[in-house]
Amino acid sequence: MTDRPGFSTRAIHAGSTPDPTTGAVIPPIVASSTFAQDGVGGLRNGYEYSRSANPTRTALEECLTALEGGSRGFAFASGLAAEDTLIRSIAKPGAHLVLPHDAYGGSFRLFSRAYAPWGLLTDPVDLTDLAAVEAAIRPGETVAVWVETPTNPLMSVADISAIAEIAHALGALVIVDNTFASPYLQQPLALGADVVMHSTTKYCGGHSDVVGGALVTADETLAEKVQFHQNALGAVAGPFDAWLVLRGLKTLAVRMERHSDNAEKVAAYLTEHPGVSEVYYPGLESHAQHDVAKRQMRRFGGMVSFRVRAGEQAAVDACGRTTVFTLAESLGGVESLIEHPGRMTHASVAGTALEVPSDLIRLSVGLEDAEDLIADLDQALC
Ligand code: P1T
């Protein structure tokens, strides 16, 4: 291999060297909860107990680290478990966090409600407004700016390097939820972020058959804190789940290219549709942060949101009429999904600053033939 192998070479080989005893090309699913010691404390390759470390999870963690270009990676039982572990690694009760005003509803619920007894303070801010980001950071109190870009479901794009510059000058870390872009389309650590977070349930896994999460840190100081908390809190990815995500990562680059091809076509179709009032896709020149997206993303991914002129009930009805798009929450799998964020994924933020428009529909554009996807939308949006 060259000194700096390309993305797909890393995705296929990092963490996956053939098994030394059997030659198995694919890392085995090591289901063992515990590991024999050669005398007390005589660990073999550092393995002691599977909450602390497990060989299948290590394979995934090494691959994630290589793909995000970080110092160390950590795999969790879900995206929210990764977020929870990270917050407890960097914050104390009473700490302050700047959040995107259109973040994933579950992240908002975690920070604003599950952490309520902790007194974690949160300020939802429009991260596309850099002056607002700067004004929201409280030096000495703000532990981090939580960036999600593109955001779920409104697809706004935050300028990661500009936010990193502002946050670091004021002593705050920058965390990027890279779930929508995936490591193939966007590399937050290279843009100055301190930690990348993923719901690996989505594009990393890629087949809607696993729930998982990940963190990749830029430096060792943070990595040690996360490692301590990963073991102390215990919300780790199980070996079979880790194996599924690792398998998914091997095809991430080709999948993201096809997701992007299809989503570009679907977004172009929707912009021409008379019943559609607005399309949110960073690849469109009309997108408010298209220039930032072009600078920091390789392509624009598979997520497209749009609003229908006829209002909430029309949006709900359209979601029930598709036959190729499946009506379901989640995203990032090979199959296309459609959902109504206001009543589904973002129902928990109704009545807050994060409430989404009621006439909004979100698409996770999959890998089917683009013509079939467009024909399906065409009959559903009648
Ligand atoms: O579901 P989980 O693996 O715990 O990940 C949470 C999460 C975090 N960040 C983003 C940007 C997400 O989209 C999610 C999960 N989102 C959905 C389930 C959804 O349908 O939007």
mmCIF file of C-alpha atoms and ligand atoms in Angstrom:
data_model
loop_
_atom_site.group_PDB
_atom_site.id
_atom_site.type_symbol
_atom_site.label_atom_id
_atom_site.label_comp_id
_atom_site.label_asym_id
_atom_site.label_seq_id
_atom_site.Cartn_x
_atom_site.Cartn_y
_atom_site.Cartn_z
ATOM 1 C CA MET A 1 0.000 0.000 0.000
ATOM 2 C CA THR A 2 1.067 3.611 -0.567
ATOM 3 C CA ASP A 3 1.755 5.887 2.437
ATOM 4 C CA ARG A 4 -1.691 7.418 2.217
ATOM 5 C CA PRO A 5 -4.039 4.887 0.610
ATOM 6 C CA GLY A 6 -7.201 6.265 -0.974
ATOM 7 C CA PHE A 7 -10.583 6.269 0.756
ATOM 8 C CA SER A 8 -11.885 2.990 -0.675
ATOM 9 C CA THR A 9 -8.598 1.171 -0.030
ATOM 10 C CA ARG A 10 -8.802 2.270 3.603
ATOM 11 C CA ALA A 11 -12.499 1.350 3.804
ATOM 12 C CA ILE A 12 -11.796 -2.173 2.568
ATOM 13 C CA HIS A 13 -8.528 -2.888 4.382
ATOM 14 C CA ALA A 14 -8.227 -0.793 7.565
ATOM 15 C CA GLY A 15 -8.869 -3.044 10.567
ATOM 16 C CA SER A 16 -9.381 -6.075 8.294
ATOM 17 C CA THR A 17 -6.041 -7.871 7.964
ATOM 18 C CA PRO A 18 -6.474 -11.632 7.359
ATOM 19 C CA ASP A 19 -6.824 -13.619 10.574
ATOM 20 C CA PRO A 20 -3.295 -14.841 11.547
ATOM 21 C CA THR A 21 -4.428 -18.330 12.613
ATOM 22 C CA THR A 22 -6.927 -19.214 9.866
ATOM 23 C CA GLY A 23 -6.268 -16.737 7.079
ATOM 24 C CA ALA A 24 -9.945 -15.691 7.165
ATOM 25 C CA VAL A 25 -10.111 -12.629 4.907
ATOM 26 C CA ILE A 26 -13.006 -11.090 6.804
ATOM 27 C CA PRO A 27 -12.605 -10.431 10.546
ATOM 28 C CA PRO A 28 -14.516 -13.031 12.564
ATOM 29 C CA ILE A 29 -17.435 -12.136 14.822
ATOM 30 C CA VAL A 30 -15.794 -12.706 18.200
ATOM 31 C CA ALA A 31 -18.787 -13.431 20.408
ATOM 32 C CA SER A 32 -16.736 -14.147 23.528
ATOM 33 C CA SER A 33 -17.558 -11.911 26.493
ATOM 34 C CA THR A 34 -14.238 -12.651 28.186
ATOM 35 C CA PHE A 35 -10.648 -13.589 27.287
ATOM 36 C CA ALA A 36 -8.240 -16.112 28.851
ATOM 37 C CA GLN A 37 -5.230 -14.601 30.615
ATOM 38 C CA ASP A 38 -1.728 -16.074 30.593
ATOM 39 C CA GLY A 39 -1.284 -15.679 34.349
ATOM 40 C CA VAL A 40 -3.011 -12.855 36.250
ATOM 41 C CA GLY A 41 -2.865 -9.708 34.116
ATOM 42 C CA GLY A 42 -1.299 -11.594 31.165
ATOM 43 C CA LEU A 43 -3.664 -10.256 28.514
ATOM 44 C CA ARG A 44 -3.375 -11.417 24.904
ATOM 45 C CA ASN A 45 -3.247 -8.338 22.687
ATOM 46 C CA GLY A 46 -4.909 -6.286 25.431
ATOM 47 C CA TYR A 47 -8.208 -8.209 25.442
ATOM 48 C CA GLU A 48 -9.726 -8.792 28.863
ATOM 49 C CA TYR A 49 -13.514 -8.351 28.763
ATOM 50 C CA SER A 50 -15.689 -7.382 25.773
ATOM 51 C CA ARG A 51 -17.137 -4.200 27.263
ATOM 52 C CA SER A 52 -13.582 -2.829 27.496
ATOM 53 C CA ALA A 53 -12.459 -4.114 24.095
ATOM 54 C CA ASN A 54 -13.531 -6.770 21.619
ATOM 55 C CA PRO A 55 -11.582 -7.788 18.485
ATOM 56 C CA THR A 56 -14.532 -7.325 16.084
ATOM 57 C CA ARG A 57 -15.245 -3.909 17.560
ATOM 58 C CA THR A 58 -11.547 -3.032 17.332
ATOM 59 C CA ALA A 59 -11.618 -3.873 13.610
ATOM 60 C CA LEU A 60 -14.524 -1.450 13.117
ATOM 61 C CA GLU A 61 -12.960 1.224 15.310
ATOM 62 C CA GLU A 62 -9.694 1.057 13.349
ATOM 63 C CA CYS A 63 -11.568 1.368 10.070
ATOM 64 C CA LEU A 64 -13.592 4.378 11.280
ATOM 65 C CA THR A 65 -10.395 6.041 12.524
ATOM 66 C CA ALA A 66 -8.727 5.539 9.139
ATOM 67 C CA LEU A 67 -11.765 6.869 7.239
ATOM 68 C CA GLU A 68 -12.179 10.015 9.326
ATOM 69 C CA GLY A 69 -8.411 10.615 9.625
ATOM 70 C CA GLY A 70 -8.544 10.714 13.432
ATOM 71 C CA SER A 71 -6.452 9.563 16.349
ATOM 72 C CA ARG A 72 -8.898 6.910 17.632
ATOM 73 C CA GLY A 73 -12.388 5.604 16.936
ATOM 74 C CA PHE A 74 -15.027 4.209 19.273
ATOM 75 C CA ALA A 75 -18.122 2.176 18.383
ATOM 76 C CA PHE A 76 -21.359 2.344 20.361
ATOM 77 C CA ALA A 77 -24.749 0.662 20.594
ATOM 78 C CA SER A 78 -26.482 3.610 18.861
ATOM 79 C CA GLY A 79 -25.824 7.128 17.661
ATOM 80 C CA LEU A 80 -27.454 8.521 20.790
ATOM 81 C CA ALA A 81 -25.297 6.269 22.987
ATOM 82 C CA ALA A 82 -22.233 7.774 21.276
ATOM 83 C CA GLU A 83 -23.562 11.297 21.914
ATOM 84 C CA ASP A 84 -24.305 10.542 25.563
ATOM 85 C CA THR A 85 -20.838 9.077 26.117
ATOM 86 C CA LEU A 86 -19.218 12.080 24.460
ATOM 87 C CA ILE A 87 -21.126 14.653 26.522
ATOM 88 C CA ARG A 88 -20.237 12.872 29.748
ATOM 89 C CA SER A 89 -16.599 12.744 28.590
ATOM 90 C CA ILE A 90 -16.312 16.499 28.046
ATOM 91 C CA ALA A 91 -18.944 18.187 30.234
ATOM 92 C CA LYS A 92 -19.794 18.563 33.892
ATOM 93 C CA PRO A 93 -23.294 19.267 35.234
ATOM 94 C CA GLY A 94 -24.110 22.920 34.528
ATOM 95 C CA ALA A 95 -21.964 23.082 31.371
ATOM 96 C CA HIS A 96 -23.204 24.879 28.263
ATOM 97 C CA LEU A 97 -23.581 23.528 24.726
ATOM 98 C CA VAL A 98 -24.352 25.421 21.514
ATOM 99 C CA LEU A 99 -26.671 23.368 19.285
ATOM 100 C CA PRO A 100 -27.937 23.759 15.717
ATOM 101 C CA HIS A 101 -31.480 25.165 15.743
ATOM 102 C CA ASP A 102 -32.461 22.430 13.296
ATOM 103 C CA ALA A 103 -30.655 19.415 14.778
ATOM 104 C CA TYR A 104 -31.974 15.856 14.767
ATOM 105 C CA GLY A 105 -34.895 15.776 17.221
ATOM 106 C CA GLY A 106 -33.455 12.871 19.211
ATOM 107 C CA SER A 107 -30.178 14.726 19.825
ATOM 108 C CA PHE A 108 -32.140 17.762 21.009
ATOM 109 C CA ARG A 109 -34.277 15.568 23.279
ATOM 110 C CA LEU A 110 -31.135 13.989 24.766
ATOM 111 C CA PHE A 111 -29.436 17.316 25.503
ATOM 112 C CA SER A 112 -32.462 19.330 26.558
ATOM 113 C CA ARG A 113 -34.578 16.721 28.354
ATOM 114 C CA ALA A 114 -32.574 13.647 29.350
ATOM 115 C CA TYR A 115 -29.805 15.937 30.614
ATOM 116 C CA ALA A 116 -32.262 18.270 32.391
ATOM 117 C CA PRO A 117 -31.462 16.832 35.846
ATOM 118 C CA TRP A 118 -27.792 17.493 35.099
ATOM 119 C CA GLY A 119 -28.496 21.157 34.410
ATOM 120 C CA LEU A 120 -26.809 20.996 31.001
ATOM 121 C CA LEU A 121 -27.505 24.373 29.381
ATOM 122 C CA THR A 122 -28.226 24.451 25.664
ATOM 123 C CA ASP A 123 -28.714 27.251 23.176
ATOM 124 C CA PRO A 124 -30.159 26.332 19.789
ATOM 125 C CA VAL A 125 -28.549 28.650 17.215
ATOM 126 C CA ASP A 126 -28.643 29.051 13.448
ATOM 127 C CA LEU A 127 -25.167 27.704 12.690
ATOM 128 C CA THR A 128 -25.184 29.301 9.250
ATOM 129 C CA ASP A 129 -25.034 32.665 11.059
ATOM 130 C CA LEU A 130 -21.421 32.874 12.273
ATOM 131 C CA ALA A 131 -22.018 36.042 14.290
ATOM 132 C CA ALA A 132 -24.817 34.226 16.153
ATOM 133 C CA VAL A 133 -22.507 31.280 16.838
ATOM 134 C CA GLU A 134 -19.855 33.598 18.256
ATOM 135 C CA ALA A 135 -22.407 35.446 20.394
ATOM 136 C CA ALA A 136 -23.817 32.180 21.783
ATOM 137 C CA ILE A 137 -20.469 30.853 23.028
ATOM 138 C CA ARG A 138 -19.912 31.666 26.706
ATOM 139 C CA PRO A 139 -16.152 31.610 27.325
ATOM 140 C CA GLY A 140 -15.356 29.342 30.262
ATOM 141 C CA GLU A 141 -18.829 27.766 30.243
ATOM 142 C CA THR A 142 -19.433 26.536 26.698
ATOM 143 C CA VAL A 143 -17.764 23.142 26.384
ATOM 144 C CA ALA A 144 -18.595 22.650 22.729
ATOM 145 C CA VAL A 145 -20.403 23.740 19.622
ATOM 146 C CA TRP A 146 -22.422 20.778 18.381
ATOM 147 C CA VAL A 147 -22.481 20.926 14.599
ATOM 148 C CA GLU A 148 -24.750 18.797 12.458
ATOM 149 C CA THR A 149 -24.185 19.324 8.753
ATOM 150 C CA PRO A 150 -26.156 18.849 6.620
ATOM 151 C CA THR A 151 -28.904 19.059 9.228
ATOM 152 C CA ASN A 152 -31.740 16.628 9.676
ATOM 153 C CA PRO A 153 -34.232 17.293 8.085
ATOM 154 C CA LEU A 154 -33.793 20.839 6.739
ATOM 155 C CA MET A 155 -30.421 20.186 5.077
ATOM 156 C CA SER A 156 -28.760 23.421 6.186
ATOM 157 C CA VAL A 157 -24.986 23.407 5.843
ATOM 158 C CA ALA A 158 -22.645 24.814 8.508
ATOM 159 C CA ASP A 159 -19.162 26.063 7.638
ATOM 160 C CA ILE A 160 -17.077 23.670 9.755
ATOM 161 C CA SER A 161 -13.714 25.442 9.431
ATOM 162 C CA ALA A 162 -15.184 28.888 10.176
ATOM 163 C CA ILE A 163 -17.000 27.535 13.253
ATOM 164 C CA ALA A 164 -13.834 25.737 14.405
ATOM 165 C CA GLU A 165 -11.883 28.973 14.215
ATOM 166 C CA ILE A 166 -14.488 30.886 16.250
ATOM 167 C CA ALA A 167 -15.059 28.125 18.816
ATOM 168 C CA HIS A 168 -11.389 27.383 19.405
ATOM 169 C CA ALA A 169 -10.600 31.058 19.948
ATOM 170 C CA LEU A 170 -13.235 31.063 22.710
ATOM 171 C CA GLY A 171 -12.103 27.775 24.277
ATOM 172 C CA ALA A 172 -14.908 25.523 23.025
ATOM 173 C CA LEU A 173 -14.585 22.191 21.239
ATOM 174 C CA VAL A 174 -16.242 21.485 17.903
ATOM 175 C CA ILE A 175 -18.177 18.251 17.491
ATOM 176 C CA VAL A 176 -19.563 17.341 14.081
ATOM 177 C CA ASP A 177 -22.433 14.913 13.607
ATOM 178 C CA ASN A 178 -21.335 13.615 10.195
ATOM 179 C CA THR A 179 -24.213 11.161 9.809
ATOM 180 C CA PHE A 180 -25.867 12.732 6.738
ATOM 181 C CA ALA A 181 -22.648 13.233 4.785
ATOM 182 C CA SER A 182 -20.698 10.095 5.840
ATOM 183 C CA PRO A 183 -16.887 10.118 5.984
ATOM 184 C CA TYR A 184 -16.778 9.685 2.213
ATOM 185 C CA LEU A 185 -18.427 13.013 1.455
ATOM 186 C CA GLN A 186 -17.108 15.119 4.327
ATOM 187 C CA GLN A 187 -14.010 15.040 6.554
ATOM 188 C CA PRO A 188 -14.714 17.282 9.565
ATOM 189 C CA LEU A 189 -11.427 16.588 11.404
ATOM 190 C CA ALA A 190 -9.418 17.872 8.427
ATOM 191 C CA LEU A 191 -11.561 21.033 8.615
ATOM 192 C CA GLY A 192 -10.638 21.637 12.265
ATOM 193 C CA ALA A 193 -13.298 19.702 14.231
ATOM 194 C CA ASP A 194 -12.228 17.945 17.434
ATOM 195 C CA VAL A 195 -14.629 14.998 17.320
ATOM 196 C CA VAL A 196 -16.771 13.382 14.642
ATOM 197 C CA MET A 197 -19.924 11.565 15.632
ATOM 198 C CA HIS A 198 -21.982 9.127 13.524
ATOM 199 C CA SER A 199 -25.200 7.287 13.741
ATOM 200 C CA THR A 200 -23.662 4.266 11.966
ATOM 201 C CA THR A 201 -27.253 3.014 11.666
ATOM 202 C CA LYS A 202 -27.354 5.173 8.543
ATOM 203 C CA TYR A 203 -24.842 5.406 5.669
ATOM 204 C CA CYS A 204 -21.952 3.657 7.445
ATOM 205 C CA GLY A 205 -24.044 0.498 7.956
ATOM 206 C CA GLY A 206 -25.943 1.262 4.785
ATOM 207 C CA HIS A 207 -28.421 -1.621 4.738
ATOM 208 C CA SER A 208 -30.990 -0.753 7.438
ATOM 209 C CA ASP A 209 -30.050 -3.859 9.401
ATOM 210 C CA VAL A 210 -28.146 -2.482 12.384
ATOM 211 C CA VAL A 211 -28.364 0.295 14.977
ATOM 212 C CA GLY A 212 -25.008 1.761 15.979
ATOM 213 C CA GLY A 213 -22.999 4.865 16.715
ATOM 214 C CA ALA A 214 -19.423 6.075 16.558
ATOM 215 C CA LEU A 215 -17.034 8.750 17.728
ATOM 216 C CA VAL A 216 -13.667 9.557 16.171
ATOM 217 C CA THR A 217 -11.395 11.954 18.048
ATOM 218 C CA ALA A 218 -8.764 14.214 16.535
ATOM 219 C CA ASP A 219 -6.308 13.894 19.423
ATOM 220 C CA GLU A 220 -5.205 11.512 22.141
ATOM 221 C CA THR A 221 -6.226 13.651 25.142
ATOM 222 C CA LEU A 222 -9.838 13.498 24.066
ATOM 223 C CA ALA A 223 -9.478 9.857 22.993
ATOM 224 C CA GLU A 224 -8.415 8.865 26.515
ATOM 225 C CA LYS A 225 -11.434 10.577 28.067
ATOM 226 C CA VAL A 226 -13.774 8.880 25.583
ATOM 227 C CA GLN A 227 -12.124 5.493 26.083
ATOM 228 C CA PHE A 228 -12.565 5.781 29.846
ATOM 229 C CA HIS A 229 -16.241 6.703 29.480
ATOM 230 C CA GLN A 230 -16.937 4.106 26.782
ATOM 231 C CA ASN A 231 -15.849 1.418 29.240
ATOM 232 C CA ALA A 232 -17.265 3.096 32.353
ATOM 233 C CA LEU A 233 -20.715 3.694 30.843
ATOM 234 C CA GLY A 234 -20.763 0.523 28.748
ATOM 235 C CA ALA A 235 -22.971 1.478 25.777
ATOM 236 C CA VAL A 236 -20.708 -0.408 23.365
ATOM 237 C CA ALA A 237 -21.456 -1.931 19.961
ATOM 238 C CA GLY A 238 -21.897 -5.701 20.208
ATOM 239 C CA PRO A 239 -19.656 -7.853 17.994
ATOM 240 C CA PHE A 240 -22.319 -8.761 15.414
ATOM 241 C CA ASP A 241 -23.435 -5.129 15.118
ATOM 242 C CA ALA A 242 -19.808 -4.011 14.781
ATOM 243 C CA TRP A 243 -19.282 -6.608 12.039
ATOM 244 C CA LEU A 244 -22.335 -5.414 10.083
ATOM 245 C CA VAL A 245 -21.147 -1.793 10.172
ATOM 246 C CA LEU A 246 -17.631 -2.846 9.131
ATOM 247 C CA ARG A 247 -19.100 -4.766 6.188
ATOM 248 C CA GLY A 248 -21.160 -1.717 5.243
ATOM 249 C CA LEU A 249 -18.143 0.598 5.292
ATOM 250 C CA LYS A 250 -16.364 -1.452 2.619
ATOM 251 C CA THR A 251 -18.876 -0.267 -0.001
ATOM 252 C CA LEU A 252 -19.456 3.227 1.381
ATOM 253 C CA ALA A 253 -17.740 5.091 -1.460
ATOM 254 C CA VAL A 254 -19.667 3.394 -4.268
ATOM 255 C CA ARG A 255 -22.926 3.679 -2.377
ATOM 256 C CA MET A 256 -22.469 7.395 -1.674
ATOM 257 C CA GLU A 257 -21.727 8.074 -5.344
ATOM 258 C CA ARG A 258 -24.959 6.355 -6.377
ATOM 259 C CA HIS A 259 -26.969 7.976 -3.535
ATOM 260 C CA SER A 260 -25.679 11.337 -4.778
ATOM 261 C CA ASP A 261 -26.477 10.555 -8.446
ATOM 262 C CA ASN A 262 -30.035 9.550 -7.590
ATOM 263 C CA ALA A 263 -30.678 12.371 -5.125
ATOM 264 C CA GLU A 264 -29.460 14.971 -7.632
ATOM 265 C CA LYS A 265 -31.997 13.643 -10.140
ATOM 266 C CA VAL A 266 -34.814 13.515 -7.580
ATOM 267 C CA ALA A 267 -34.025 17.058 -6.360
ATOM 268 C CA ALA A 268 -34.015 18.355 -9.942
ATOM 269 C CA TYR A 269 -37.391 16.686 -10.568
ATOM 270 C CA LEU A 270 -38.901 18.158 -7.392
ATOM 271 C CA THR A 271 -37.747 21.707 -8.175
ATOM 272 C CA GLU A 272 -39.833 21.533 -11.380
ATOM 273 C CA HIS A 273 -42.943 20.116 -9.688
ATOM 274 C CA PRO A 274 -45.778 22.669 -9.465
ATOM 275 C CA GLY A 275 -47.058 21.257 -6.151
ATOM 276 C CA VAL A 276 -43.674 21.662 -4.437
ATOM 277 C CA SER A 277 -42.931 25.027 -2.823
ATOM 278 C CA GLU A 278 -39.348 24.436 -1.688
ATOM 279 C CA VAL A 279 -36.632 21.810 -2.115
ATOM 280 C CA TYR A 280 -33.791 21.452 0.396
ATOM 281 C CA TYR A 281 -30.744 19.814 -1.194
ATOM 282 C CA PRO A 282 -27.220 21.268 -0.812
ATOM 283 C CA GLY A 283 -26.357 20.262 -4.375
ATOM 284 C CA LEU A 284 -28.872 22.731 -5.828
ATOM 285 C CA GLU A 285 -27.438 26.095 -6.797
ATOM 286 C CA SER A 286 -30.507 27.634 -5.173
ATOM 287 C CA HIS A 287 -29.545 26.150 -1.770
ATOM 288 C CA ALA A 288 -28.620 28.971 0.625
ATOM 289 C CA GLN A 289 -25.274 27.372 1.566
ATOM 290 C CA HIS A 290 -24.465 25.740 -1.769
ATOM 291 C CA ASP A 291 -21.027 27.419 -1.902
ATOM 292 C CA VAL A 292 -20.057 26.185 1.574
ATOM 293 C CA ALA A 293 -21.326 22.708 0.698
ATOM 294 C CA LYS A 294 -19.271 22.695 -2.510
ATOM 295 C CA ARG A 295 -16.170 23.651 -0.550
ATOM 296 C CA GLN A 296 -16.454 21.090 2.231
ATOM 297 C CA MET A 297 -18.317 18.163 0.664
ATOM 298 C CA ARG A 298 -17.149 15.877 -2.138
ATOM 299 C CA ARG A 299 -20.751 15.504 -3.345
ATOM 300 C CA PHE A 300 -24.110 16.171 -1.697
ATOM 301 C CA GLY A 301 -25.444 12.805 -0.574
ATOM 302 C CA GLY A 302 -28.789 11.045 -0.628
ATOM 303 C CA MET A 303 -31.029 13.152 1.623
ATOM 304 C CA VAL A 304 -33.618 15.477 0.072
ATOM 305 C CA SER A 305 -36.391 17.349 1.888
ATOM 306 C CA PHE A 306 -39.206 19.362 0.336
ATOM 307 C CA ARG A 307 -42.399 21.208 1.194
ATOM 308 C CA VAL A 308 -45.732 20.756 -0.555
ATOM 309 C CA ARG A 309 -47.941 23.742 -1.373
ATOM 310 C CA ALA A 310 -51.166 21.978 -0.380
ATOM 311 C CA GLY A 311 -50.194 21.780 3.309
ATOM 312 C CA GLU A 312 -49.790 19.237 6.091
ATOM 313 C CA GLN A 313 -52.519 16.752 5.159
ATOM 314 C CA ALA A 314 -51.315 16.639 1.552
ATOM 315 C CA ALA A 315 -47.786 15.904 2.803
ATOM 316 C CA VAL A 316 -49.038 13.138 5.086
ATOM 317 C CA ASP A 317 -51.167 11.659 2.271
ATOM 318 C CA ALA A 318 -48.277 11.714 -0.219
ATOM 319 C CA CYS A 319 -46.110 9.790 2.267
ATOM 320 C CA GLY A 320 -48.770 7.075 2.331
ATOM 321 C CA ARG A 321 -49.018 6.753 -1.467
ATOM 322 C CA THR A 322 -45.479 5.802 -2.505
ATOM 323 C CA THR A 323 -44.708 2.192 -3.377
ATOM 324 C CA VAL A 324 -40.976 2.222 -4.142
ATOM 325 C CA PHE A 325 -40.191 4.640 -1.306
ATOM 326 C CA THR A 326 -41.099 2.868 1.953
ATOM 327 C CA LEU A 327 -42.823 4.990 4.598
ATOM 328 C CA ALA A 328 -40.443 4.637 7.537
ATOM 329 C CA GLU A 329 -38.097 6.518 9.848
ATOM 330 C CA SER A 330 -34.302 6.294 9.522
ATOM 331 C CA LEU A 331 -32.178 6.824 6.423
ATOM 332 C CA GLY A 332 -28.997 5.875 4.627
ATOM 333 C CA GLY A 333 -29.926 2.354 3.513
ATOM 334 C CA VAL A 334 -29.877 0.961 -0.019
ATOM 335 C CA GLU A 335 -33.689 1.229 -0.159
ATOM 336 C CA SER A 336 -35.457 4.570 -0.494
ATOM 337 C CA LEU A 337 -37.494 5.835 2.455
ATOM 338 C CA ILE A 338 -40.042 8.622 2.804
ATOM 339 C CA GLU A 339 -41.305 10.200 6.016
ATOM 340 C CA HIS A 340 -43.181 13.139 7.510
ATOM 341 C CA PRO A 341 -40.682 14.656 10.010
ATOM 342 C CA GLY A 342 -43.314 16.721 11.859
ATOM 343 C CA ARG A 343 -45.254 13.615 12.881
ATOM 344 C CA MET A 344 -42.437 11.078 12.871
ATOM 345 C CA THR A 345 -38.680 11.695 13.457
ATOM 346 C CA HIS A 346 -39.115 15.229 14.770
ATOM 347 C CA ALA A 347 -42.402 14.864 16.676
ATOM 348 C CA SER A 348 -40.441 15.183 19.945
ATOM 349 C CA VAL A 349 -39.407 18.772 19.114
ATOM 350 C CA ALA A 350 -42.931 20.085 18.419
ATOM 351 C CA GLY A 351 -43.415 23.368 20.262
ATOM 352 C CA THR A 352 -39.647 24.036 20.588
ATOM 353 C CA ALA A 353 -37.243 26.180 18.569
ATOM 354 C CA LEU A 354 -36.551 23.047 16.518
ATOM 355 C CA GLU A 355 -40.122 22.462 15.310
ATOM 356 C CA VAL A 356 -40.131 21.607 11.594
ATOM 357 C CA PRO A 357 -42.666 22.820 8.983
ATOM 358 C CA SER A 358 -45.807 20.673 8.952
ATOM 359 C CA ASP A 359 -45.840 20.468 5.128
ATOM 360 C CA LEU A 360 -42.314 18.999 5.028
ATOM 361 C CA ILE A 361 -41.475 15.584 3.541
ATOM 362 C CA ARG A 362 -38.069 13.947 3.926
ATOM 363 C CA LEU A 363 -36.615 11.448 1.461
ATOM 364 C CA SER A 364 -33.722 9.093 1.970
ATOM 365 C CA VAL A 365 -32.951 8.442 -1.684
ATOM 366 C CA GLY A 366 -31.670 4.902 -2.075
ATOM 367 C CA LEU A 367 -29.882 2.987 -4.797
ATOM 368 C CA GLU A 368 -32.828 1.910 -6.961
ATOM 369 C CA ASP A 369 -33.138 3.148 -10.568
ATOM 370 C CA ALA A 370 -33.680 6.904 -10.525
ATOM 371 C CA GLU A 371 -36.497 6.691 -13.122
ATOM 372 C CA ASP A 372 -38.486 4.374 -10.817
ATOM 373 C CA LEU A 373 -38.006 6.719 -7.874
ATOM 374 C CA ILE A 374 -39.163 9.726 -9.873
ATOM 375 C CA ALA A 375 -42.175 7.831 -11.299
ATOM 376 C CA ASP A 376 -43.133 6.809 -7.761
ATOM 377 C CA LEU A 377 -42.955 10.402 -6.479
ATOM 378 C CA ASP A 378 -44.857 11.573 -9.524
ATOM 379 C CA GLN A 379 -47.861 9.340 -8.781
ATOM 380 C CA ALA A 380 -47.698 10.108 -5.035
ATOM 381 C CA LEU A 381 -47.608 13.901 -5.487
ATOM 382 C CA CYS A 382 -50.639 13.945 -7.763
HETATM 383 O O1 P1T B 1 -30.789 6.398 15.949
HETATM 384 P P1 P1T B 1 -29.387 6.500 16.439
HETATM 385 O O2 P1T B 1 -28.457 5.496 15.834
HETATM 386 O O3 P1T B 1 -29.298 6.526 17.950
HETATM 387 O O4 P1T B 1 -28.795 7.923 15.922
HETATM 388 C C1 P1T B 1 -29.318 9.143 16.316
HETATM 389 C C2 P1T B 1 -29.078 10.171 15.244
HETATM 390 C C3 P1T B 1 -28.065 11.094 15.412
HETATM 391 N N1 P1T B 1 -27.796 12.033 14.477
HETATM 392 C C4 P1T B 1 -28.517 12.116 13.349
HETATM 393 C C5 P1T B 1 -28.187 13.177 12.344
HETATM 394 C C6 P1T B 1 -29.551 11.211 13.113
HETATM 395 O O5 P1T B 1 -30.238 11.317 11.961
HETATM 396 C C7 P1T B 1 -29.871 10.225 14.089
HETATM 397 C C8 P1T B 1 -30.996 9.281 13.911
HETATM 398 N N2 P1T B 1 -31.971 9.684 12.985
HETATM 399 C C9 P1T B 1 -33.107 9.001 12.668
HETATM 400 C C10 P1T B 1 -33.461 7.841 13.231
HETATM 401 C C11 P1T B 1 -33.964 9.632 11.634
HETATM 402 O O6 P1T B 1 -34.844 8.959 11.060
HETATM 403 O O7 P1T B 1 -33.759 10.806 11.368
#
